[in-house]
Amino acid sequence: MTREQAKERAEFLRAKIVYNSKLYYENDAPEISDYEYDMMFRELTELEEQFPEIKTPDSPTVRVGGKALDKFEKFTHTVKMGSLTDVFSYEELDEFIRKIAAEAGEDTEFSVEPKIDGLSVSLIYRDGVFVQGATRGDGEVGEDVTENLKTIKSIPLRLTEPLPYLCVRGEVYMPKRVFSELNEVREAAGQPLFANPRNAAAGSLRQLDSKIAAARRLEILVFNLQEGELYTDGRSAKTHIETLDRLDELGFTTVTNRTAAKGYDAVSAHIAYLGEHRDELAFDMDGAVVKVNELEKRVQIGEGTSTPKWAVAYKYPPEEKETKLISVDIQVGRTGVLTPTANLLPVRLAGTTVSRATLHNAQFISERDIRIGDTVVVRKAGEIIPEIIRSIPEKRTGVEEPFKMPEFCPSCGAPVIRDECGEGAATRCQNPACPAQTSRSITHFASKGAMNIDGLGPQVVELLLSAGKIKDIADLYTLRVEDVEGLDRMGKKSAENLVSAIEASKSRGLEKLLFALGIRQVGEVAAEEIAGKMRTLENLYNANFEDFVAIKDIGDITATALVEFFASAENRLLLDRLCELGVKTDAVGEERGELFAGLTFVLTGTLPTMTRGEASEIIKKNGGKVSGSVSKKTSYVLAGEEAGSKLTKAKDLGVKIIDESAFFRMLENN
């Protein structure tokens, strides 16, 4: 086949594939079989591989992802991608509408649409062809994620009309169905689950390998025209909703369930409607966006210093649902604590199906009079962790049963005790050989914040224990490929990857090892502080109570736990064995600086050029502390793209908010 013949055939195949893709993905009315479609796609791929020069930027084959990148390049937005002021009640919404009426007239029309819980991006088209796309970043500078965006099927690679220039803004999201399927696959593989669809979408879009992004099946809804002309004959849209209708004509998938409304009653009614029907949407939504619809009036009303005056985001209160408490399971943690977990009649809540929720401890259950068989109210704490708020006694039928903690460990059968010190009131199994404790201790040892052994999740740990391949954490470092290969779902490649990951974990250093050991009261932050001061395992062996309490943020209870741990002959034998097997037991980080001494930072959103983990390391190396929640004691909130409730709380408390640029200036100035 000549180059010209290949080019002609490729053009024919592209047209057929685009036509049939639209029928399949948008109209749900395919005309050909999946096999015929796949054969056309394969033929086009082979032609483009044989004749690379005939491949076009809008070829359907770019959807499957291309070469992996070393890093994302920075992208400066020509139109700032700003955020909106949040309102949390209908009273605040009414106040906003009254202000607009006073400024622009009682007849002012508003657009009301879902606030999609995803990742905001800009898309740029030249001569009707998609050429570049970027994340929001800090609103002014984002990351060029063009190759990953090309893999999203709802982004048109070529518009229906060859407009000279167009820039639109949309929200990339992971459909609820895809999110559930992805977590099922990750759970089966022993990988950590994504907390929610938004986190999954953000992580997927920022994969350096676009093939991974393609496999995540992301979608987008476009919700704004940023820049450019929608028509070539001089016409222009008068309202926001007209621009969205025109973007639909050009091939975009725009934000759904939108409406135009005048006055508080009509606006609040549609917000309530969206809230009532949020479960029916393919995407997660965390609110409704209310904007002045008439574009001229937007100009009249103007912009604030950081947000437009003509728009707000109404945020729904945390979603609560009623369901039935069917039974209670007891889980034995790595420190022997027995934790009751509720089994619920499955209920859809904040974007995921919830069938289990923590009950914390016996005191929590008793104080709330929660009984097996009760109708209970469930919500997600911070939109992530399911929790039971209360029971509904008036719905009891008489068959409900009070719950009692067991007297014997459900894992090993040893008697349990009531532990009132250290970690608070808890029921604890004191048998150090308890299988449940062993399994969870090894799982914790391998977790991301600890030794970070990729592929060593709970299911794989159980496989290794059941097969007698390991008895404790030190045994991990004796595993060979042939020991792992042949276990359930563990082929040769999986075995090689696991053994390599275990070998790589040897160099994590004392900071990670201390946390991985599961010493009571020693979390990630405390482990880093201790390692930063003690530096070596030998120093830890020789340290006394006074040495430990002299370390920042180490109190009497933690110091006592440390002394007891390192005084144990059994623990010393384990640590000595780890040393013999090549595990690094010296601190790998530099000694802490004093630049941020006494300062507490909270990180939120996606930063333009570094991960939050990288930012945390910089803060800690300079003597600062990183917290997961905002309070009056917080010194700074370091906010990036799509910052959420933490940013709102910081504003309410008057906590100083900085972006990545200001953070770097703090480092440079000192």
mmCIF file of N, CA and C in Angstrom, residues 41 53 77 96 130 154 305 384 390 397 467 492-494 499 502 527 530 561 566 575 578 637 666:
data_model
loop_
_atom_site.group_PDB
_atom_site.id
_atom_site.type_symbol
_atom_site.label_atom_id
_atom_site.label_comp_id
_atom_site.label_asym_id
_atom_site.label_seq_id
_atom_site.Cartn_x
_atom_site.Cartn_y
_atom_site.Cartn_z
ATOM 1 N N PHE A 41 -10.859 -0.056 14.209
ATOM 2 C CA PHE A 41 -9.923 0.660 15.061
ATOM 3 C C PHE A 41 -8.522 0.054 14.950
ATOM 4 N N GLU A 53 3.357 9.652 9.463
ATOM 5 C CA GLU A 53 3.093 11.001 8.968
ATOM 6 C C GLU A 53 1.629 11.240 8.626
ATOM 7 N N HIS A 77 -2.873 30.409 32.070
ATOM 8 C CA HIS A 77 -4.191 30.674 31.501
ATOM 9 C C HIS A 77 -4.286 32.132 31.038
ATOM 10 N N PHE A 96 -27.895 37.049 48.624
ATOM 11 C CA PHE A 96 -27.184 37.231 47.354
ATOM 12 C C PHE A 96 -28.140 37.730 46.262
ATOM 13 N N PHE A 130 -8.936 20.447 18.691
ATOM 14 C CA PHE A 130 -8.430 20.509 20.060
ATOM 15 C C PHE A 130 -6.905 20.461 20.047
ATOM 16 N N SER A 154 -15.698 12.189 25.783
ATOM 17 C CA SER A 154 -16.676 13.271 25.683
ATOM 18 C C SER A 154 -16.040 14.613 25.345
ATOM 19 N N THR A 305 -12.294 40.856 44.436
ATOM 20 C CA THR A 305 -10.837 40.695 44.372
ATOM 21 C C THR A 305 -10.439 39.281 43.970
ATOM 22 N N ILE A 384 -16.100 11.202 53.438
ATOM 23 C CA ILE A 384 -15.279 10.018 53.166
ATOM 24 C C ILE A 384 -15.678 8.838 54.044
ATOM 25 N N ARG A 390 -27.049 8.531 64.712
ATOM 26 C CA ARG A 390 -27.995 8.238 65.793
ATOM 27 C C ARG A 390 -28.930 7.116 65.355
ATOM 28 N N THR A 397 -39.541 -1.954 66.581
ATOM 29 C CA THR A 397 -40.681 -2.880 66.554
ATOM 30 C C THR A 397 -40.678 -3.839 67.732
ATOM 31 N N ALA A 467 -0.224 -19.594 53.878
ATOM 32 C CA ALA A 467 0.670 -20.557 53.230
ATOM 33 C C ALA A 467 1.923 -20.836 54.061
ATOM 34 N N LYS A 492 4.135 -15.247 38.027
ATOM 35 C CA LYS A 492 5.561 -14.950 38.145
ATOM 36 C C LYS A 492 5.823 -13.445 38.151
ATOM 37 N N LYS A 493 5.140 -12.705 37.248
ATOM 38 C CA LYS A 493 5.360 -11.263 37.170
ATOM 39 C C LYS A 493 4.941 -10.582 38.460
ATOM 40 N N SER A 494 3.782 -10.981 39.004
ATOM 41 C CA SER A 494 3.313 -10.398 40.268
ATOM 42 C C SER A 494 4.291 -10.712 41.394
ATOM 43 N N VAL A 499 8.478 -8.957 45.271
ATOM 44 C CA VAL A 499 9.814 -9.122 45.859
ATOM 45 C C VAL A 499 10.664 -7.873 45.609
ATOM 46 N N ILE A 502 9.511 -5.176 48.041
ATOM 47 C CA ILE A 502 10.013 -5.451 49.388
ATOM 48 C C ILE A 502 11.485 -5.047 49.493
ATOM 49 N N ALA A 527 6.804 9.863 64.451
ATOM 50 C CA ALA A 527 7.927 9.028 64.003
ATOM 51 C C ALA A 527 9.003 9.877 63.343
ATOM 52 N N ILE A 530 10.847 11.919 66.051
ATOM 53 C CA ILE A 530 11.751 11.069 66.847
ATOM 54 C C ILE A 530 12.994 10.704 66.036
ATOM 55 N N ALA A 561 5.406 4.615 76.128
ATOM 56 C CA ALA A 561 5.231 3.561 75.125
ATOM 57 C C ALA A 561 6.543 3.263 74.403
ATOM 58 N N PHE A 566 11.191 -0.358 73.250
ATOM 59 C CA PHE A 566 12.612 -0.634 73.008
ATOM 60 C C PHE A 566 13.278 -1.392 74.155
ATOM 61 N N LEU A 575 14.116 -6.272 65.649
ATOM 62 C CA LEU A 575 14.827 -5.165 65.010
ATOM 63 C C LEU A 575 16.236 -5.585 64.586
ATOM 64 N N LEU A 578 15.918 -7.441 61.418
ATOM 65 C CA LEU A 578 15.692 -6.535 60.286
ATOM 66 C C LEU A 578 17.015 -5.920 59.828
ATOM 67 N N VAL A 637 -2.816 28.098 55.804
ATOM 68 C CA VAL A 637 -3.434 27.111 54.925
ATOM 69 C C VAL A 637 -2.812 27.286 53.549
ATOM 70 N N MET A 666 8.399 32.359 50.971
ATOM 71 C CA MET A 666 8.771 32.191 52.383
ATOM 72 C C MET A 666 10.087 31.435 52.502
#
